[in-house]
């Protein structure tokens, strides 16, 4: 996750950044609320770790502004104060979690991970295999920049294949996934539709026949899901 750390104690900020980097995140530390607002105006962060005791704009005030201006999706508050009222105030202002100081870095990393799980990643909106893309919201298919017109069944078949590039599907499996009524299907249908898809997608061939087994598309390396990461959309 891209994480902004707002902490005026430089050594603490550095330690937090180091621990989060080690856990695979991409943290950036700033040392005042004003600097945080400026950083957030430049681009979205997945999580903001805010120390309540800051010079100038304090943590509560920063949190209020973040929420008002929809600048942050998730906020973890840090504080030296252990008063219940502070915790309640923070949560009422929209903090997602609260960690009293002093804390073990391990615990901070665990809280950050938990916050990451609480808001799962946005669903994949576009499937891509090689130079073919399938937009799951508009159902537009393109090879390079060329639009490919597909019938609804062809589209469904392509979608099944593109969701798992490199996986080999048997004809029966594809039948079951694309034609709902098992008694109506005939595995010959799959061959016909695979033939049509190949023709429409053009060269070089992307769908491969695995002898005596079935079909596969691209390879595992061809899978590049594209996700929406707009910060304000995440909270809904
Ligand atoms: Ca402080």
PDB file of C-alpha atoms and ligand atoms in Angstrom:
ATOM      1  CA  UNK A   1       0.000   0.000   0.000  1.00  0.00           C
ATOM      2  CA  UNK A   2       1.026   3.594  -0.525  1.00  0.00           C
ATOM      3  CA  UNK A   3       1.163   5.008   2.995  1.00  0.00           C
ATOM      4  CA  UNK A   4       1.627   8.553   4.272  1.00  0.00           C
ATOM      5  CA  UNK A   5       3.142   8.849   7.751  1.00  0.00           C
ATOM      6  CA  UNK A   6       2.447  12.103   9.589  1.00  0.00           C
ATOM      7  CA  UNK A   7       4.689  12.181  12.626  1.00  0.00           C
ATOM      8  CA  UNK A   8       6.743  15.101  13.960  1.00  0.00           C
ATOM      9  CA  UNK A   9       9.248  12.948  15.852  1.00  0.00           C
ATOM     10  CA  UNK A  10      11.747  12.259  13.101  1.00  0.00           C
ATOM     11  CA  UNK A  11      13.223   9.099  14.586  1.00  0.00           C
ATOM     12  CA  UNK A  12       9.755   7.577  15.117  1.00  0.00           C
ATOM     13  CA  UNK A  13       8.728   8.529  11.581  1.00  0.00           C
ATOM     14  CA  UNK A  14      11.890   6.908  10.231  1.00  0.00           C
ATOM     15  CA  UNK A  15      11.319   3.717  12.208  1.00  0.00           C
ATOM     16  CA  UNK A  16       7.726   3.454  11.041  1.00  0.00           C
ATOM     17  CA  UNK A  17       8.765   4.017   7.429  1.00  0.00           C
ATOM     18  CA  UNK A  18      11.479   1.369   7.711  1.00  0.00           C
ATOM     19  CA  UNK A  19       9.106  -1.200   9.235  1.00  0.00           C
ATOM     20  CA  UNK A  20       6.444  -0.575   6.590  1.00  0.00           C
ATOM     21  CA  UNK A  21       8.984  -0.712   3.767  1.00  0.00           C
ATOM     22  CA  UNK A  22      10.203  -4.029   5.101  1.00  0.00           C
ATOM     23  CA  UNK A  23       6.619  -5.295   5.082  1.00  0.00           C
ATOM     24  CA  UNK A  24       6.331  -4.485   1.373  1.00  0.00           C
ATOM     25  CA  UNK A  25       4.615  -1.088   1.549  1.00  0.00           C
ATOM     26  CA  UNK A  26       5.537   2.191  -0.075  1.00  0.00           C
ATOM     27  CA  UNK A  27       5.614   4.735   2.775  1.00  0.00           C
ATOM     28  CA  UNK A  28       6.374   8.441   2.734  1.00  0.00           C
ATOM     29  CA  UNK A  29       6.925  10.408   5.921  1.00  0.00           C
ATOM     30  CA  UNK A  30       6.075  14.062   6.542  1.00  0.00           C
ATOM     31  CA  UNK A  31       6.420  15.928   9.818  1.00  0.00           C
ATOM     32  CA  UNK A  32       3.434  18.282  10.035  1.00  0.00           C
ATOM     33  CA  UNK A  33      -0.258  18.385   9.235  1.00  0.00           C
ATOM     34  CA  UNK A  34       0.347  21.147   6.684  1.00  0.00           C
ATOM     35  CA  UNK A  35       2.925  19.017   4.863  1.00  0.00           C
ATOM     36  CA  UNK A  36       0.477  16.084   4.942  1.00  0.00           C
ATOM     37  CA  UNK A  37      -2.279  18.146   3.303  1.00  0.00           C
ATOM     38  CA  UNK A  38       0.138  19.299   0.650  1.00  0.00           C
ATOM     39  CA  UNK A  39       1.309  15.736  -0.026  1.00  0.00           C
ATOM     40  CA  UNK A  40      -2.272  14.466  -0.216  1.00  0.00           C
ATOM     41  CA  UNK A  41      -3.214  17.164  -2.696  1.00  0.00           C
ATOM     42  CA  UNK A  42      -0.607  15.749  -5.090  1.00  0.00           C
ATOM     43  CA  UNK A  43      -1.969  12.223  -5.213  1.00  0.00           C
ATOM     44  CA  UNK A  44      -3.837   9.503  -3.343  1.00  0.00           C
ATOM     45  CA  UNK A  45      -2.521   7.298  -0.552  1.00  0.00           C
ATOM     46  CA  UNK A  46      -4.120   4.018   0.524  1.00  0.00           C
ATOM     47  CA  UNK A  47      -3.542   4.742   4.192  1.00  0.00           C
ATOM     48  CA  UNK A  48      -2.522   7.717   6.324  1.00  0.00           C
ATOM     49  CA  UNK A  49      -0.859   7.100   9.695  1.00  0.00           C
ATOM     50  CA  UNK A  50      -1.475  10.233  11.789  1.00  0.00           C
ATOM     51  CA  UNK A  51       0.131  11.165  15.095  1.00  0.00           C
ATOM     52  CA  UNK A  52      -2.376  13.146  17.173  1.00  0.00           C
ATOM     53  CA  UNK A  53       0.289  15.313  18.809  1.00  0.00           C
ATOM     54  CA  UNK A  54       1.533  17.456  15.928  1.00  0.00           C
ATOM     55  CA  UNK A  55       2.650  21.090  15.951  1.00  0.00           C
ATOM     56  CA  UNK A  56       0.312  23.430  14.048  1.00  0.00           C
ATOM     57  CA  UNK A  57      -2.633  21.468  12.707  1.00  0.00           C
ATOM     58  CA  UNK A  58      -2.941  18.636  15.228  1.00  0.00           C
ATOM     59  CA  UNK A  59      -3.921  15.064  14.393  1.00  0.00           C
ATOM     60  CA  UNK A  60      -7.632  15.529  15.148  1.00  0.00           C
ATOM     61  CA  UNK A  61      -7.847  18.642  13.019  1.00  0.00           C
ATOM     62  CA  UNK A  62      -5.926  16.940  10.227  1.00  0.00           C
ATOM     63  CA  UNK A  63      -8.267  13.958  10.423  1.00  0.00           C
ATOM     64  CA  UNK A  64     -11.310  16.237  10.239  1.00  0.00           C
ATOM     65  CA  UNK A  65      -9.947  17.929   7.116  1.00  0.00           C
ATOM     66  CA  UNK A  66      -9.005  14.613   5.508  1.00  0.00           C
ATOM     67  CA  UNK A  67     -12.551  13.399   5.944  1.00  0.00           C
ATOM     68  CA  UNK A  68     -14.202  16.660   4.902  1.00  0.00           C
ATOM     69  CA  UNK A  69     -12.154  16.864   1.736  1.00  0.00           C
ATOM     70  CA  UNK A  70     -12.235  13.105   1.060  1.00  0.00           C
ATOM     71  CA  UNK A  71      -8.465  13.097   0.953  1.00  0.00           C
ATOM     72  CA  UNK A  72      -7.738   9.732   2.549  1.00  0.00           C
ATOM     73  CA  UNK A  73      -9.349   6.343   2.362  1.00  0.00           C
ATOM     74  CA  UNK A  74      -8.014   4.896   5.624  1.00  0.00           C
ATOM     75  CA  UNK A  75      -6.552   6.535   8.688  1.00  0.00           C
ATOM     76  CA  UNK A  76      -4.652   4.971  11.573  1.00  0.00           C
ATOM     77  CA  UNK A  77      -4.239   7.357  14.517  1.00  0.00           C
ATOM     78  CA  UNK A  78      -1.199   7.291  16.792  1.00  0.00           C
ATOM     79  CA  UNK A  79      -1.161   8.987  20.125  1.00  0.00           C
ATOM     80  CA  UNK A  80       0.639   9.197  23.422  1.00  0.00           C
ATOM     81  CA  UNK A  81      -2.622   9.889  25.163  1.00  0.00           C
ATOM     82  CA  UNK A  82      -4.496   6.880  26.372  1.00  0.00           C
ATOM     83  CA  UNK A  83      -7.692   8.663  27.407  1.00  0.00           C
ATOM     84  CA  UNK A  84     -10.828   6.943  26.189  1.00  0.00           C
ATOM     85  CA  UNK A  85     -12.238  10.325  25.073  1.00  0.00           C
ATOM     86  CA  UNK A  86      -9.362  10.788  22.644  1.00  0.00           C
ATOM     87  CA  UNK A  87      -9.944   7.381  21.168  1.00  0.00           C
ATOM     88  CA  UNK A  88     -13.660   8.102  20.843  1.00  0.00           C
ATOM     89  CA  UNK A  89     -12.987  11.527  19.331  1.00  0.00           C
ATOM     90  CA  UNK A  90     -10.611   9.992  16.799  1.00  0.00           C
ATOM     91  CA  UNK A  91     -13.029   7.292  15.797  1.00  0.00           C
ATOM     92  CA  UNK A  92     -15.909   9.765  15.615  1.00  0.00           C
ATOM     93  CA  UNK A  93     -13.839  11.943  13.322  1.00  0.00           C
ATOM     94  CA  UNK A  94     -13.451   8.976  11.034  1.00  0.00           C
ATOM     95  CA  UNK A  95     -10.244   7.189  12.055  1.00  0.00           C
ATOM     96  CA  UNK A  96     -10.312   3.527  11.099  1.00  0.00           C
ATOM     97  CA  UNK A  97      -8.096   2.399  13.943  1.00  0.00           C
ATOM     98  CA  UNK A  98      -6.193   3.750  16.897  1.00  0.00           C
ATOM     99  CA  UNK A  99      -2.794   2.769  18.288  1.00  0.00           C
ATOM    100  CA  UNK A 100      -1.616   4.183  21.642  1.00  0.00           C
ATOM    101  CA  UNK A 101       2.066   5.072  22.045  1.00  0.00           C
ATOM    102  CA  UNK A 102       4.384   3.512  22.863  1.00  0.00           C
ATOM    103  CA  UNK A 103       3.708   0.605  20.549  1.00  0.00           C
ATOM    104  CA  UNK A 104       5.793  -2.209  19.171  1.00  0.00           C
ATOM    105  CA  UNK A 105       6.580  -1.783  15.454  1.00  0.00           C
ATOM    106  CA  UNK A 106       5.264  -5.324  15.014  1.00  0.00           C
ATOM    107  CA  UNK A 107       1.885  -4.199  16.237  1.00  0.00           C
ATOM    108  CA  UNK A 108       1.787  -1.204  13.916  1.00  0.00           C
ATOM    109  CA  UNK A 109       2.638  -3.432  10.954  1.00  0.00           C
ATOM    110  CA  UNK A 110      -0.115  -5.870  11.988  1.00  0.00           C
ATOM    111  CA  UNK A 111      -2.702  -3.044  12.269  1.00  0.00           C
ATOM    112  CA  UNK A 112      -1.707  -1.735   8.856  1.00  0.00           C
ATOM    113  CA  UNK A 113      -2.108  -5.199   7.366  1.00  0.00           C
ATOM    114  CA  UNK A 114      -5.530  -5.563   8.989  1.00  0.00           C
ATOM    115  CA  UNK A 115      -6.626  -2.214   7.537  1.00  0.00           C
ATOM    116  CA  UNK A 116      -5.471  -3.368   4.128  1.00  0.00           C
ATOM    117  CA  UNK A 117      -7.674  -6.431   4.429  1.00  0.00           C
ATOM    118  CA  UNK A 118     -10.683  -4.485   5.655  1.00  0.00           C
ATOM    119  CA  UNK A 119     -10.972  -2.737   2.309  1.00  0.00           C
ATOM    120  CA  UNK A 120     -10.178  -5.375  -0.294  1.00  0.00           C
ATOM    121  CA  UNK A 121      -8.646  -4.273  -3.546  1.00  0.00           C
ATOM    122  CA  UNK A 122     -10.979  -2.955  -6.164  1.00  0.00           C
ATOM    123  CA  UNK A 123     -12.192  -5.659  -8.508  1.00  0.00           C
ATOM    124  CA  UNK A 124     -10.351  -6.230 -11.714  1.00  0.00           C
ATOM    125  CA  UNK A 125     -11.970  -4.050 -14.365  1.00  0.00           C
ATOM    126  CA  UNK A 126      -9.973  -5.048 -17.382  1.00  0.00           C
ATOM    127  CA  UNK A 127      -8.522  -8.402 -18.364  1.00  0.00           C
ATOM    128  CA  UNK A 128      -5.429  -8.421 -20.508  1.00  0.00           C
ATOM    129  CA  UNK A 129      -3.661 -11.284 -22.218  1.00  0.00           C
ATOM    130  CA  UNK A 130      -0.847 -10.324 -24.555  1.00  0.00           C
ATOM    131  CA  UNK A 131      -2.203  -7.507 -26.703  1.00  0.00           C
ATOM    132  CA  UNK A 132      -5.856  -8.400 -26.130  1.00  0.00           C
ATOM    133  CA  UNK A 133      -7.906  -6.503 -23.548  1.00  0.00           C
ATOM    134  CA  UNK A 134     -11.415  -7.192 -22.313  1.00  0.00           C
ATOM    135  CA  UNK A 135     -13.104  -4.424 -20.349  1.00  0.00           C
ATOM    136  CA  UNK A 136     -15.411  -6.100 -17.832  1.00  0.00           C
ATOM    137  CA  UNK A 137     -17.645  -3.070 -17.393  1.00  0.00           C
ATOM    138  CA  UNK A 138     -18.241  -2.179 -21.043  1.00  0.00           C
ATOM    139  CA  UNK A 139     -17.500  -5.639 -22.535  1.00  0.00           C
ATOM    140  CA  UNK A 140     -15.318  -3.979 -25.148  1.00  0.00           C
ATOM    141  CA  UNK A 141     -12.633  -6.220 -26.584  1.00  0.00           C
ATOM    142  CA  UNK A 142      -9.570  -4.802 -28.319  1.00  0.00           C
ATOM    143  CA  UNK A 143      -6.539  -6.342 -29.920  1.00  0.00           C
ATOM    144  CA  UNK A 144      -3.948  -3.600 -29.802  1.00  0.00           C
ATOM    145  CA  UNK A 145      -6.119  -0.621 -30.675  1.00  0.00           C
ATOM    146  CA  UNK A 146      -8.374  -2.611 -33.005  1.00  0.00           C
ATOM    147  CA  UNK A 147     -11.861  -3.214 -31.657  1.00  0.00           C
ATOM    148  CA  UNK A 148     -13.069  -6.829 -31.894  1.00  0.00           C
ATOM    149  CA  UNK A 149     -16.840  -7.375 -32.257  1.00  0.00           C
ATOM    150  CA  UNK A 150     -18.016 -10.489 -30.435  1.00  0.00           C
ATOM    151  CA  UNK A 151     -21.385 -12.144 -29.866  1.00  0.00           C
ATOM    152  CA  UNK A 152     -22.436 -12.567 -26.211  1.00  0.00           C
ATOM    153  CA  UNK A 153     -21.412 -16.265 -26.171  1.00  0.00           C
ATOM    154  CA  UNK A 154     -18.083 -15.567 -27.793  1.00  0.00           C
ATOM    155  CA  UNK A 155     -17.508 -12.854 -25.226  1.00  0.00           C
ATOM    156  CA  UNK A 156     -18.378 -15.197 -22.367  1.00  0.00           C
ATOM    157  CA  UNK A 157     -16.028 -17.850 -23.706  1.00  0.00           C
ATOM    158  CA  UNK A 158     -13.206 -15.342 -24.080  1.00  0.00           C
ATOM    159  CA  UNK A 159     -13.839 -14.044 -20.571  1.00  0.00           C
ATOM    160  CA  UNK A 160     -13.577 -17.534 -19.070  1.00  0.00           C
ATOM    161  CA  UNK A 161     -10.281 -18.139 -20.871  1.00  0.00           C
ATOM    162  CA  UNK A 162      -8.843 -14.695 -20.100  1.00  0.00           C
ATOM    163  CA  UNK A 163      -9.583 -14.885 -16.394  1.00  0.00           C
ATOM    164  CA  UNK A 164      -7.047 -17.694 -16.125  1.00  0.00           C
ATOM    165  CA  UNK A 165      -4.389 -17.337 -18.795  1.00  0.00           C
ATOM    166  CA  UNK A 166      -2.221 -20.395 -19.152  1.00  0.00           C
ATOM    167  CA  UNK A 167      -4.776 -22.684 -17.575  1.00  0.00           C
ATOM    168  CA  UNK A 168      -5.964 -25.529 -19.808  1.00  0.00           C
ATOM    169  CA  UNK A 169      -9.741 -25.888 -19.957  1.00  0.00           C
ATOM    170  CA  UNK A 170     -11.381 -29.082 -21.183  1.00  0.00           C
ATOM    171  CA  UNK A 171     -14.196 -28.758 -23.721  1.00  0.00           C
ATOM    172  CA  UNK A 172     -16.686 -29.994 -21.140  1.00  0.00           C
ATOM    173  CA  UNK A 173     -15.531 -27.393 -18.651  1.00  0.00           C
ATOM    174  CA  UNK A 174     -15.923 -24.599 -21.171  1.00  0.00           C
ATOM    175  CA  UNK A 175     -19.371 -25.891 -22.103  1.00  0.00           C
ATOM    176  CA  UNK A 176     -20.480 -25.819 -18.520  1.00  0.00           C
ATOM    177  CA  UNK A 177     -19.163 -22.325 -17.967  1.00  0.00           C
ATOM    178  CA  UNK A 178     -20.532 -20.758 -21.127  1.00  0.00           C
ATOM    179  CA  UNK A 179     -23.744 -22.668 -21.824  1.00  0.00           C
ATOM    180  CA  UNK A 180     -25.756 -22.930 -18.631  1.00  0.00           C
ATOM    181  CA  UNK A 181     -27.997 -25.851 -19.479  1.00  0.00           C
ATOM    182  CA  UNK A 182     -25.863 -28.943 -19.426  1.00  0.00           C
ATOM    183  CA  UNK A 183     -28.309 -31.085 -21.391  1.00  0.00           C
ATOM    184  CA  UNK A 184     -28.316 -28.597 -24.243  1.00  0.00           C
ATOM    185  CA  UNK A 185     -24.663 -28.451 -24.825  1.00  0.00           C
ATOM    186  CA  UNK A 186     -22.521 -30.364 -27.150  1.00  0.00           C
ATOM    187  CA  UNK A 187     -18.737 -30.107 -26.909  1.00  0.00           C
ATOM    188  CA  UNK A 188     -18.737 -29.559 -30.689  1.00  0.00           C
ATOM    189  CA  UNK A 189     -20.168 -26.127 -29.902  1.00  0.00           C
ATOM    190  CA  UNK A 190     -16.977 -25.220 -28.088  1.00  0.00           C
ATOM    191  CA  UNK A 191     -14.881 -26.124 -31.109  1.00  0.00           C
ATOM    192  CA  UNK A 192     -17.097 -23.984 -33.326  1.00  0.00           C
ATOM    193  CA  UNK A 193     -16.942 -21.001 -30.983  1.00  0.00           C
ATOM    194  CA  UNK A 194     -13.204 -21.336 -30.401  1.00  0.00           C
ATOM    195  CA  UNK A 195     -12.796 -21.307 -34.196  1.00  0.00           C
ATOM    196  CA  UNK A 196     -14.848 -18.099 -34.458  1.00  0.00           C
ATOM    197  CA  UNK A 197     -12.948 -16.431 -31.646  1.00  0.00           C
ATOM    198  CA  UNK A 198      -9.616 -17.278 -33.236  1.00  0.00           C
ATOM    199  CA  UNK A 199     -10.729 -15.838 -36.528  1.00  0.00           C
ATOM    200  CA  UNK A 200     -11.989 -12.634 -34.953  1.00  0.00           C
ATOM    201  CA  UNK A 201      -8.926 -12.153 -32.761  1.00  0.00           C
ATOM    202  CA  UNK A 202      -6.605 -12.604 -35.743  1.00  0.00           C
ATOM    203  CA  UNK A 203      -2.889 -13.270 -35.828  1.00  0.00           C
ATOM    204  CA  UNK A 204      -0.704 -14.268 -34.093  1.00  0.00           C
ATOM    205  CA  UNK A 205      -2.959 -16.927 -32.529  1.00  0.00           C
ATOM    206  CA  UNK A 206      -3.621 -16.415 -28.836  1.00  0.00           C
ATOM    207  CA  UNK A 207      -5.849 -19.413 -28.117  1.00  0.00           C
ATOM    208  CA  UNK A 208      -3.956 -22.686 -28.231  1.00  0.00           C
ATOM    209  CA  UNK A 209      -5.237 -26.242 -28.586  1.00  0.00           C
ATOM    210  CA  UNK A 210      -3.739 -28.689 -26.121  1.00  0.00           C
ATOM    211  CA  UNK A 211      -4.086 -32.069 -27.814  1.00  0.00           C
ATOM    212  CA  UNK A 212      -6.466 -34.506 -26.151  1.00  0.00           C
ATOM    213  CA  UNK A 213      -7.168 -32.010 -23.366  1.00  0.00           C
ATOM    214  CA  UNK A 214      -8.685 -28.714 -24.452  1.00  0.00           C
ATOM    215  CA  UNK A 215      -7.781 -25.078 -24.860  1.00  0.00           C
ATOM    216  CA  UNK A 216      -5.734 -22.376 -23.199  1.00  0.00           C
ATOM    217  CA  UNK A 217      -5.095 -18.700 -23.809  1.00  0.00           C
ATOM    218  CA  UNK A 218      -1.749 -16.890 -23.646  1.00  0.00           C
ATOM    219  CA  UNK A 219       0.453 -17.908 -20.737  1.00  0.00           C
ATOM    220  CA  UNK A 220       0.587 -17.109 -17.032  1.00  0.00           C
ATOM    221  CA  UNK A 221       2.904 -14.196 -17.763  1.00  0.00           C
ATOM    222  CA  UNK A 222       0.263 -12.637 -20.001  1.00  0.00           C
ATOM    223  CA  UNK A 223      -2.128 -11.875 -17.148  1.00  0.00           C
ATOM    224  CA  UNK A 224      -2.126  -8.206 -16.231  1.00  0.00           C
ATOM    225  CA  UNK A 225      -5.218  -7.235 -14.269  1.00  0.00           C
ATOM    226  CA  UNK A 226      -5.881  -3.511 -14.224  1.00  0.00           C
ATOM    227  CA  UNK A 227      -7.399  -2.151 -11.046  1.00  0.00           C
ATOM    228  CA  UNK A 228      -9.047   1.114 -10.213  1.00  0.00           C
ATOM    229  CA  UNK A 229      -7.186   2.852  -7.410  1.00  0.00           C
ATOM    230  CA  UNK A 230      -8.995   6.143  -7.070  1.00  0.00           C
ATOM    231  CA  UNK A 231      -8.651   7.057  -3.445  1.00  0.00           C
ATOM    232  CA  UNK A 232     -12.033   8.581  -2.763  1.00  0.00           C
ATOM    233  CA  UNK A 233     -13.989   5.774  -4.422  1.00  0.00           C
ATOM    234  CA  UNK A 234     -12.648   3.180  -2.070  1.00  0.00           C
ATOM    235  CA  UNK A 235     -14.760   4.035   0.917  1.00  0.00           C
ATOM    236  CA  UNK A 236     -17.909   4.240  -1.178  1.00  0.00           C
TER     237      UNK A 236
HETATM  238 CA1  LIG B   1       4.078  13.940  18.163  1.00  0.00          CA
END
